[in-house]
Short mmCIF file of C-alpha atoms in Angstrom, two decimals:
data_model
loop_
_atom_site.label_atom_id
_atom_site.label_comp_id
_atom_site.label_asym_id
_atom_site.label_seq_id
_atom_site.Cartn_x
_atom_site.Cartn_y
_atom_site.Cartn_z
CA MET A 5 88.01 -16.62 28.26
CA LYS A 6 87.54 -12.92 27.40
CA LYS A 7 89.56 -13.41 24.20
CA ILE A 8 87.33 -16.31 23.16
CA LYS A 9 84.20 -14.24 23.73
CA TYR A 10 85.67 -11.29 21.81
CA PHE A 11 86.67 -13.55 18.91
CA SER A 12 83.22 -15.11 18.82
CA LEU A 13 81.62 -11.68 18.76
CA VAL A 14 83.77 -10.61 15.82
CA ILE A 15 82.85 -13.76 13.89
CA ILE A 16 79.13 -13.17 14.53
CA VAL A 17 79.34 -9.52 13.40
CA MET A 18 81.28 -10.40 10.25
CA PHE A 19 78.83 -13.17 9.42
CA SER A 20 75.88 -10.81 9.93
CA LEU A 21 77.46 -8.18 7.67
CA SER A 22 78.14 -10.83 5.02
CA ILE A 23 74.53 -12.02 5.11
CA GLN A 24 73.31 -8.42 4.94
CA ALA A 25 75.56 -7.65 1.96
CA GLN A 26 74.33 -10.73 0.10
CA THR A 27 70.65 -10.02 0.80
CA LYS A 28 70.82 -6.30 -0.02
CA LYS A 29 68.23 -5.34 -2.58
CA TRP A 30 68.85 -2.32 -4.76
CA THR A 31 66.15 0.26 -5.37
CA LEU A 32 65.74 1.99 -8.72
CA GLU A 33 67.13 5.21 -7.23
CA GLU A 34 70.23 3.39 -5.94
CA CYS A 35 70.79 1.71 -9.29
CA VAL A 36 70.55 4.97 -11.26
CA LYS A 37 72.78 6.88 -8.84
CA TYR A 38 75.41 4.14 -8.81
CA ALA A 39 75.40 3.89 -12.61
CA ILE A 40 75.84 7.65 -12.99
CA ASP A 41 78.68 7.70 -10.46
CA ASN A 42 80.57 4.79 -12.03
CA ASN A 43 79.72 4.72 -15.73
CA ILE A 44 82.78 4.91 -18.00
CA SER A 45 81.04 6.95 -20.71
CA ILE A 46 80.05 9.60 -18.16
CA LYS A 47 83.65 9.81 -16.95
CA GLN A 48 84.77 10.40 -20.54
CA VAL A 49 82.24 13.21 -21.01
CA GLU A 50 83.35 14.73 -17.70
CA LEU A 51 86.86 14.90 -19.15
CA ASP A 52 85.43 16.77 -22.15
CA THR A 53 84.03 19.31 -19.68
CA LYS A 54 87.49 19.76 -18.18
CA THR A 55 88.92 20.24 -21.67
CA ALA A 56 86.38 23.00 -22.30
CA ASP A 57 87.52 24.70 -19.09
CA ILE A 58 91.13 24.55 -20.29
CA ASP A 59 90.11 26.07 -23.64
CA LYS A 60 88.50 28.95 -21.76
CA LYS A 61 91.74 29.60 -19.88
CA ALA A 62 93.58 29.64 -23.20
CA ALA A 63 91.05 32.13 -24.61
CA LYS A 64 91.60 34.41 -21.61
CA GLY A 65 95.34 34.13 -22.14
CA ASN A 66 94.99 35.75 -25.57
CA PHE A 67 94.27 39.06 -23.84
CA LEU A 68 97.53 38.97 -21.86
CA PRO A 69 100.87 40.30 -23.14
CA SER A 70 103.46 37.85 -24.40
CA LEU A 71 106.89 37.99 -22.76
CA ASN A 72 109.92 36.16 -24.14
CA ALA A 73 113.56 36.21 -23.14
CA ASN A 74 116.55 35.04 -25.16
CA ALA A 75 120.25 34.54 -24.54
CA SER A 76 123.19 33.24 -26.56
CA HIS A 77 126.89 32.64 -26.17
CA SER A 78 129.15 32.26 -29.24
CA TRP A 79 132.77 31.73 -30.19
CA ASN A 80 134.21 33.46 -33.31
CA ILE A 81 137.47 32.05 -34.73
CA GLY A 82 139.54 33.72 -37.48
CA LEU A 83 139.05 37.08 -39.14
CA ASN A 84 136.03 38.58 -37.43
CA GLN A 85 134.75 42.00 -36.64
CA ASP A 86 135.28 42.95 -33.06
CA ILE A 87 131.83 43.78 -31.74
CA THR A 88 133.35 46.32 -29.34
CA THR A 89 135.67 48.29 -31.70
CA GLY A 90 134.14 47.40 -35.02
CA LEU A 91 137.58 46.47 -36.50
CA LEU A 92 138.43 43.27 -38.33
CA ARG A 93 140.84 41.15 -36.36
CA ASN A 94 142.24 37.67 -36.77
CA GLN A 95 141.50 36.24 -33.37
CA THR A 96 139.29 33.96 -31.37
CA THR A 97 136.62 35.83 -29.48
CA GLN A 98 133.56 34.93 -27.49
CA PHE A 99 130.65 37.04 -26.42
CA THR A 100 127.28 36.77 -24.74
CA ALA A 101 124.08 38.40 -25.97
CA ALA A 102 120.77 38.61 -24.08
CA GLY A 103 117.45 40.27 -24.66
CA ALA A 104 113.74 40.27 -23.97
CA ASN A 105 110.65 41.31 -25.90
CA VAL A 106 107.08 42.04 -24.93
CA GLY A 107 104.13 42.01 -27.29
CA VAL A 108 100.48 42.82 -26.70
CA ASP A 109 97.49 42.64 -29.04
CA ILE A 110 95.75 45.97 -29.34
CA TYR A 111 93.26 44.97 -32.01
CA ARG A 112 92.70 41.64 -33.81
CA GLY A 113 89.33 42.06 -35.46
CA MET A 114 87.46 41.08 -32.25
CA GLN A 115 88.83 37.54 -32.65
CA ASN A 116 90.02 37.28 -29.06
CA GLN A 117 86.68 38.48 -27.69
CA ASN A 118 84.71 36.08 -29.88
CA THR A 119 87.04 33.21 -29.03
CA LEU A 120 86.38 33.80 -25.32
CA ARG A 121 82.61 33.90 -25.92
CA ARG A 122 82.86 30.67 -27.92
CA SER A 123 84.81 28.98 -25.10
CA ASN A 124 82.06 29.95 -22.63
CA LEU A 125 79.47 28.41 -24.93
CA SER A 126 81.61 25.27 -25.31
CA ILE A 127 81.56 24.83 -21.54
CA VAL A 128 77.77 25.10 -21.55
CA ALA A 129 77.55 22.60 -24.42
CA ALA A 130 79.84 20.15 -22.59
CA LYS A 131 77.64 20.37 -19.49
CA TYR A 132 74.52 19.75 -21.58
CA GLN A 133 76.23 16.76 -23.15
CA LEU A 134 77.06 15.41 -19.70
CA THR A 135 73.45 15.90 -18.55
CA LYS A 136 72.13 14.15 -21.65
CA MET A 137 74.48 11.22 -21.05
CA LYS A 138 73.22 10.90 -17.47
CA GLU A 139 69.59 11.04 -18.63
CA ASP A 140 70.18 8.34 -21.25
CA ILE A 141 71.86 6.09 -18.72
CA ALA A 142 69.02 6.67 -16.24
CA LEU A 143 66.50 5.53 -18.88
CA ASN A 144 68.59 2.47 -19.76
CA VAL A 145 68.94 1.54 -16.10
CA ALA A 146 65.19 1.98 -15.53
CA ASN A 147 64.44 -0.29 -18.50
CA ALA A 148 66.90 -2.95 -17.27
CA PHE A 149 65.52 -2.62 -13.71
CA LEU A 150 61.97 -3.24 -14.92
CA GLN A 151 63.19 -6.20 -16.97
CA VAL A 152 64.57 -7.76 -13.78
CA LEU A 153 61.23 -7.22 -12.04
CA PHE A 154 59.40 -8.79 -14.96
CA SER A 155 61.75 -11.80 -14.93
CA LYS A 156 61.29 -12.26 -11.17
CA GLU A 157 57.51 -12.21 -11.36
CA ASN A 158 57.50 -14.42 -14.44
CA LEU A 159 59.62 -16.95 -12.52
CA LYS A 160 57.08 -16.88 -9.69
CA VAL A 161 54.26 -17.55 -12.16
CA GLN A 162 56.11 -20.51 -13.67
CA GLN A 163 56.98 -21.91 -10.23
CA GLU A 164 53.35 -21.61 -9.08
CA GLN A 165 52.20 -23.25 -12.29
CA LYS A 166 54.64 -26.10 -11.72
CA ALA A 167 53.52 -26.51 -8.10
CA ASN A 168 49.86 -26.62 -9.13
CA ASN A 169 50.54 -29.22 -11.82
CA GLU A 170 52.55 -31.35 -9.38
CA LYS A 171 49.55 -31.33 -7.03
CA GLN A 172 47.34 -32.17 -9.97
CA LEU A 173 49.68 -35.04 -10.85
CA LEU A 174 49.22 -36.54 -7.38
CA ARG A 175 45.47 -36.09 -7.69
CA SER A 176 45.46 -37.75 -11.12
CA GLU A 177 47.42 -40.73 -9.80
CA GLU A 178 44.72 -41.24 -7.18
CA LEU A 179 41.98 -40.91 -9.80
CA VAL A 180 43.72 -43.43 -12.06
CA LYS A 181 44.00 -45.90 -9.20
CA ALA A 182 40.33 -45.35 -8.47
CA GLY A 183 39.49 -45.86 -12.13
CA SER A 184 37.90 -42.43 -12.46
CA VAL A 185 40.18 -41.25 -15.28
CA PRO A 186 42.08 -43.19 -17.93
CA ARG A 187 45.84 -43.77 -17.59
CA GLY A 188 46.44 -41.62 -20.69
CA ASP A 189 45.35 -38.53 -18.75
CA LEU A 190 48.02 -39.27 -16.15
CA LEU A 191 50.67 -39.38 -18.88
CA ASP A 192 49.45 -36.02 -20.19
CA ILE A 193 49.80 -34.50 -16.72
CA LYS A 194 53.32 -35.92 -16.39
CA ALA A 195 54.25 -34.36 -19.73
CA THR A 196 52.82 -31.06 -18.56
CA VAL A 197 54.90 -31.19 -15.35
CA ALA A 198 58.00 -31.89 -17.44
CA ALA A 199 57.20 -28.87 -19.62
CA ASN A 200 56.72 -26.80 -16.46
CA ASN A 201 60.21 -27.79 -15.31
CA GLN A 202 61.61 -26.53 -18.60
CA ASN A 203 59.67 -23.28 -18.25
CA VAL A 204 61.05 -22.75 -14.74
CA VAL A 205 64.61 -23.33 -15.94
CA ALA A 206 64.07 -20.90 -18.84
CA ALA A 207 62.61 -18.31 -16.45
CA GLU A 208 65.57 -18.73 -14.08
CA ASN A 209 67.99 -18.20 -16.97
CA ALA A 210 66.05 -15.14 -18.13
CA LEU A 211 66.24 -13.69 -14.61
CA LEU A 212 69.98 -14.31 -14.46
CA ILE A 213 70.51 -12.66 -17.85
CA SER A 214 68.42 -9.62 -16.85
CA LYS A 215 70.39 -9.24 -13.61
CA LEU A 216 73.63 -9.51 -15.58
CA SER A 217 72.50 -6.80 -18.00
CA LEU A 218 71.60 -4.44 -15.15
CA ALA A 219 74.83 -5.23 -13.27
CA GLN A 220 76.85 -4.40 -16.40
CA LEU A 221 75.10 -1.05 -16.72
CA LEU A 222 76.05 -0.40 -13.10
CA GLN A 223 79.66 -1.54 -13.75
CA LEU A 224 79.28 -4.28 -11.11
CA LYS A 225 81.53 -7.32 -11.42
CA GLU A 226 79.57 -9.60 -9.09
CA PHE A 227 75.99 -10.22 -10.20
CA TYR A 228 75.07 -13.66 -8.86
CA ASP A 229 74.04 -12.20 -5.47
CA PHE A 230 72.73 -9.00 -7.04
CA ASP A 231 69.02 -8.36 -6.52
CA VAL A 232 66.54 -5.50 -6.67
CA THR A 233 63.52 -4.50 -4.62
CA ASP A 234 60.14 -5.86 -5.66
CA ASP A 235 58.61 -2.49 -6.44
CA THR A 236 55.82 -3.53 -8.79
CA SER A 237 53.56 -0.50 -8.64
CA ALA A 238 51.93 0.28 -11.98
CA LYS A 239 50.26 3.60 -11.26
CA ASP A 240 50.35 6.95 -13.03
CA GLU A 241 51.31 8.74 -9.82
CA ASN A 242 52.07 12.05 -11.56
CA LYS A 243 48.86 11.95 -13.65
CA ILE A 244 50.93 12.43 -16.77
CA LEU A 245 48.24 10.93 -19.00
CA SER A 246 45.88 13.72 -17.95
CA GLN A 247 48.13 16.10 -19.90
CA THR A 248 47.71 16.73 -23.62
CA PRO A 249 50.48 15.93 -26.11
CA ASN A 250 50.77 19.63 -26.95
CA SER A 251 51.30 20.64 -23.31
CA ILE A 252 53.94 17.93 -22.88
CA TYR A 253 55.69 19.06 -26.07
CA ASP A 254 55.67 22.71 -24.98
CA LYS A 255 57.20 21.71 -21.65
CA ALA A 256 59.74 19.49 -23.38
CA LYS A 257 60.88 22.36 -25.65
CA GLU A 258 61.77 24.34 -22.53
CA LEU A 259 63.46 21.54 -20.60
CA ARG A 260 64.87 18.90 -22.92
CA THR A 261 68.66 18.80 -22.87
CA GLU A 262 69.12 17.67 -26.48
CA LEU A 263 67.30 20.77 -27.75
CA LYS A 264 69.34 23.05 -25.47
CA LEU A 265 72.50 21.38 -26.74
CA ALA A 266 71.51 21.92 -30.38
CA LYS A 267 70.77 25.62 -29.74
CA THR A 268 74.09 26.07 -27.92
CA ASN A 269 75.92 24.47 -30.84
CA LEU A 270 74.14 26.96 -33.10
CA GLU A 271 75.50 29.85 -31.02
CA ILE A 272 78.99 28.32 -31.21
CA SER A 273 78.70 28.20 -35.01
CA GLU A 274 77.74 31.87 -35.05
CA LYS A 275 80.85 32.74 -33.05
CA ASN A 276 82.97 30.68 -35.45
CA VAL A 277 81.69 32.80 -38.33
CA ALA A 278 82.54 36.00 -36.43
CA ILE A 279 86.04 34.71 -35.65
CA ALA A 280 86.63 33.78 -39.29
CA LYS A 281 85.43 37.21 -40.49
CA GLY A 282 87.78 38.89 -38.01
CA ALA A 283 90.74 37.65 -40.06
CA PHE A 284 89.74 40.13 -42.82
CA GLN A 285 90.47 43.08 -40.53
CA PRO A 286 93.86 44.64 -39.77
CA THR A 287 95.72 43.68 -36.62
CA LEU A 288 97.58 46.12 -34.41
CA GLN A 289 100.19 44.95 -31.92
CA GLY A 290 102.36 46.91 -29.52
CA PHE A 291 105.91 45.75 -28.83
CA TYR A 292 108.94 46.49 -26.66
CA ASN A 293 112.42 44.99 -27.14
CA PHE A 294 115.50 45.11 -24.89
CA ASN A 295 118.95 43.71 -25.76
CA SER A 296 122.57 43.90 -24.63
CA ARG A 297 125.85 42.07 -25.21
CA VAL A 298 129.12 41.32 -23.48
CA SER A 299 132.52 40.59 -25.15
CA TYR A 300 135.29 38.62 -23.49
CA ALA A 301 138.07 39.74 -25.90
CA ASP A 302 140.84 42.09 -24.74
CA VAL A 303 140.40 45.69 -25.85
CA PRO A 304 143.25 46.91 -28.21
CA LEU A 305 145.20 50.11 -27.40
CA PHE A 306 146.01 52.50 -30.27
CA ASN A 307 148.67 55.23 -30.69
CA ASP A 308 148.17 58.58 -32.37
CA LYS A 309 148.68 56.99 -35.78
CA GLY A 310 145.97 54.42 -35.20
CA GLN A 311 148.37 51.57 -34.71
CA ILE A 312 147.74 48.90 -32.07
CA ILE A 313 150.39 49.18 -29.40
CA GLY A 314 148.90 46.73 -26.91
CA THR A 315 145.76 45.45 -25.26
CA GLN A 316 143.98 45.79 -22.02
CA SER A 317 141.47 43.58 -20.28
CA ALA A 318 137.81 43.89 -21.30
CA PRO A 319 135.54 45.87 -19.00
CA SER A 320 133.60 43.92 -16.39
CA PHE A 321 130.56 41.88 -17.35
CA PHE A 322 128.05 44.18 -15.71
CA ASN A 323 129.68 47.35 -17.08
CA GLN A 324 129.52 46.01 -20.63
CA PHE A 325 125.98 44.80 -20.12
CA SER A 326 124.97 48.31 -19.02
CA ASP A 327 127.00 50.15 -21.70
CA ASN A 328 125.86 47.97 -24.63
CA LYS A 329 122.16 47.83 -23.81
CA GLY A 330 119.62 48.93 -26.39
CA GLN A 331 115.85 49.31 -26.42
CA SER A 332 113.12 49.65 -29.02
CA PHE A 333 109.36 49.95 -28.83
CA GLY A 334 106.50 50.80 -31.09
CA ALA A 335 103.42 49.40 -32.78
CA GLN A 336 103.05 47.10 -35.74
CA LEU A 337 100.08 47.25 -38.09
CA SER A 338 99.36 44.27 -40.33
CA ILE A 339 96.79 44.63 -43.13
CA PRO A 340 95.68 41.44 -44.92
CA ILE A 341 95.61 41.95 -48.69
CA PHE A 342 95.82 38.54 -50.28
CA ASN A 343 96.33 35.18 -48.61
CA GLY A 344 95.36 32.65 -51.24
CA TRP A 345 91.65 32.98 -50.34
CA SER A 346 92.33 31.08 -47.10
CA VAL A 347 90.41 33.61 -44.97
CA LYS A 348 87.52 33.72 -47.44
CA ASN A 349 87.36 29.92 -47.53
CA ASN A 350 87.37 29.75 -43.73
CA VAL A 351 84.46 32.19 -43.62
CA GLU A 352 82.50 30.20 -46.20
CA ARG A 353 83.23 26.97 -44.35
CA SER A 354 82.02 28.51 -41.09
CA LYS A 355 78.83 29.70 -42.78
CA VAL A 356 78.15 26.19 -44.09
CA ASN A 357 78.57 24.79 -40.57
CA LEU A 358 76.23 27.52 -39.31
CA GLU A 359 73.54 26.41 -41.74
CA LYS A 360 74.05 22.82 -40.61
CA SER A 361 73.57 23.90 -37.00
CA LYS A 362 70.33 25.71 -37.90
CA ILE A 363 69.03 22.58 -39.63
CA ALA A 364 70.10 20.50 -36.62
CA VAL A 365 67.97 22.68 -34.32
CA GLU A 366 64.96 22.35 -36.61
CA GLN A 367 65.50 18.60 -36.88
CA GLU A 368 65.83 18.29 -33.09
CA GLU A 369 62.52 20.11 -32.62
CA LEU A 370 60.79 17.84 -35.13
CA THR A 371 62.33 14.74 -33.54
CA LEU A 372 61.29 15.91 -30.09
CA GLN A 373 57.72 16.54 -31.24
CA ARG A 374 57.53 13.12 -32.88
CA ASN A 375 58.99 11.41 -29.80
CA VAL A 376 56.56 13.16 -27.45
CA TYR A 377 53.49 12.27 -29.50
CA THR A 378 54.77 8.70 -29.96
CA ALA A 379 55.48 8.36 -26.22
CA PHE A 380 52.01 9.68 -25.36
CA THR A 381 50.32 7.31 -27.79
CA ASP A 382 52.45 4.38 -26.57
CA ALA A 383 51.62 5.14 -22.93
CA LYS A 384 47.89 5.31 -23.68
CA GLY A 385 48.10 2.08 -25.66
CA GLY A 386 50.20 0.47 -22.91
CA LEU A 387 47.56 1.30 -20.31
CA ASN A 388 44.79 -0.11 -22.49
CA ALA A 389 46.79 -3.27 -23.16
CA TYR A 390 47.54 -3.71 -19.45
CA GLU A 391 43.89 -3.27 -18.45
CA SER A 392 42.76 -5.65 -21.19
CA ALA A 393 45.35 -8.23 -20.10
CA ILE A 394 44.06 -8.04 -16.52
CA THR A 395 40.48 -8.56 -17.69
CA ALA A 396 41.52 -11.50 -19.87
CA ALA A 397 43.56 -13.07 -17.05
CA GLU A 398 40.64 -12.80 -14.63
CA ALA A 399 38.37 -14.49 -17.15
CA ARG A 400 40.96 -17.22 -17.80
CA GLU A 401 41.31 -17.80 -14.07
CA GLU A 402 37.54 -18.32 -13.68
CA ALA A 403 37.56 -20.61 -16.70
CA PHE A 404 40.39 -22.64 -15.22
CA LYS A 405 38.58 -23.00 -11.89
CA TYR A 406 35.55 -24.31 -13.77
CA ALA A 407 37.74 -26.66 -15.83
CA LYS A 408 39.42 -27.89 -12.65
CA GLU A 409 36.06 -28.73 -11.10
CA ARG A 410 34.92 -30.58 -14.24
CA TYR A 411 38.22 -32.47 -14.50
CA ALA A 412 37.96 -33.56 -10.86
CA VAL A 413 34.60 -35.29 -11.51
CA GLY A 414 35.69 -36.76 -14.85
CA MET A 415 33.66 -34.41 -17.06
CA MET A 416 36.77 -33.07 -18.88
CA ASN A 417 39.69 -34.91 -20.39
CA SER A 418 43.31 -34.07 -19.59
CA PHE A 419 43.97 -32.46 -22.99
CA ASP A 420 41.23 -29.87 -22.57
CA PHE A 421 42.24 -29.32 -18.95
CA ASN A 422 45.87 -28.70 -19.96
CA GLN A 423 44.70 -26.34 -22.66
CA SER A 424 42.74 -24.32 -20.10
CA GLN A 425 45.76 -24.24 -17.81
CA THR A 426 48.07 -23.15 -20.64
CA LEU A 427 45.72 -20.35 -21.60
CA LEU A 428 45.72 -19.13 -17.99
CA SER A 429 49.52 -19.23 -17.84
CA ASN A 430 49.76 -17.27 -21.08
CA ALA A 431 47.26 -14.71 -19.79
CA GLN A 432 49.23 -14.25 -16.56
CA SER A 433 52.45 -13.78 -18.52
CA GLU A 434 50.73 -11.23 -20.74
CA VAL A 435 49.65 -9.28 -17.65
CA LEU A 436 53.28 -9.12 -16.52
CA ARG A 437 54.56 -8.14 -19.95
CA THR A 438 51.99 -5.35 -20.47
CA LYS A 439 52.41 -4.15 -16.88
CA TYR A 440 56.14 -3.44 -17.14
CA ASP A 441 55.81 -2.21 -20.69
CA TYR A 442 53.26 0.32 -19.44
CA ILE A 443 55.44 1.36 -16.48
CA PHE A 444 58.41 2.03 -18.74
CA LYS A 445 56.32 3.99 -21.25
CA ILE A 446 54.99 6.15 -18.42
CA LYS A 447 58.58 6.77 -17.32
CA ILE A 448 59.49 7.93 -20.82
CA LEU A 449 56.49 10.27 -21.02
CA GLU A 450 57.31 11.73 -17.60
CA PHE A 451 60.89 12.13 -18.77
CA TYR A 452 59.79 14.40 -21.64
CA PHE A 453 57.58 16.36 -19.25
CA GLY A 454 60.57 17.14 -17.06
CA ILE A 455 59.92 14.58 -14.31
CA PRO A 456 63.26 12.84 -13.59
CA ILE A 457 63.63 9.07 -13.40
CA ILE A 458 64.67 9.46 -9.77
CA LYS A 459 63.85 12.30 -7.44
CA ASN A 460 66.90 14.17 -6.15
#
């Protein structure tokens, strides 16, 4: 009995969790955060940041000495010089040689220092690029989120319109039976209801497509049960429209990531010029070499006349290695004189890229200024359009109420009544369209002013 109760409890809990998962509604903040955490493009840019970190490690490594070891073992067959005695002998010998060398840059025209500074700037640029990618995705998600809200409310409008017309159809059937309205009016109402059914189906499809678009931005595979919260507030909570375009632009110049990225790329171009010019200067490198060898051939014995009278075994490996060791150290100076104009061409190429970076900064500032003024104008226009749409919808609603009263007493035909109803439906749809258009334009203007899409 206890097992049955326990099993039943598990089934109830699992069912409750399943229902909760299906009815979960995502907020805008949740959508943006999830998209940033799972977007493929962001993951790619994050890898670019890691690459920049690796480049910095490589730049630091240029300051460290280089250490290399070498070893070889060879067999000599035939007439060869004995490496121990220096005499030519017809024999097969083998010997081992080993060595090591150390090199360190003393001066390289400040190239190593400038390369390290460039790598630091590359890390900053990669982080700016990552931030810009996140900001772009946040804007795209916000736009798709608002499109879902618009589609949901538009579906409600179409469903309400259909329900009202179905009620009107029942009323018209009664009026036709009573002889108050002609049968043709009833046919017009039926046609209107059929059109309403089509509008509802179209609105349902539009809602499904908008959810699919948002789910794809979030990298979600399942979107049929995906839904968002009905946050339909259309208020300028941050009073962004009370600002002037100039004040927003001044703030944007300090905060916008794309401008910071362009300026950082300019600094990188300056370092590239310095690195290229460094190749004109001499380089000075210190070095130290160590080497030794070991022979495995027997050592010949000579008499007073210099004749070989026998051989004896070669000294031990470690004795030979110690006796034959040699060392060298010093400094090497290299002065570039002529290299086919390669250094000069690299400098000129770097200067051209520097000029491009300067133009890019100027262009980014002009683009930012244009975008800010455009966003401000669009937001103002969006507010005016939204307020005008509300006024028009209110007037259309009063007109429809009046038309409904006249139609009920037979003072208006079905065609004029349907026209009044269509105008009301269009006005309600226009309110929805201008509302979400205004919300998104406010979001863009706040974005330039440094107000994030979501609050951390």
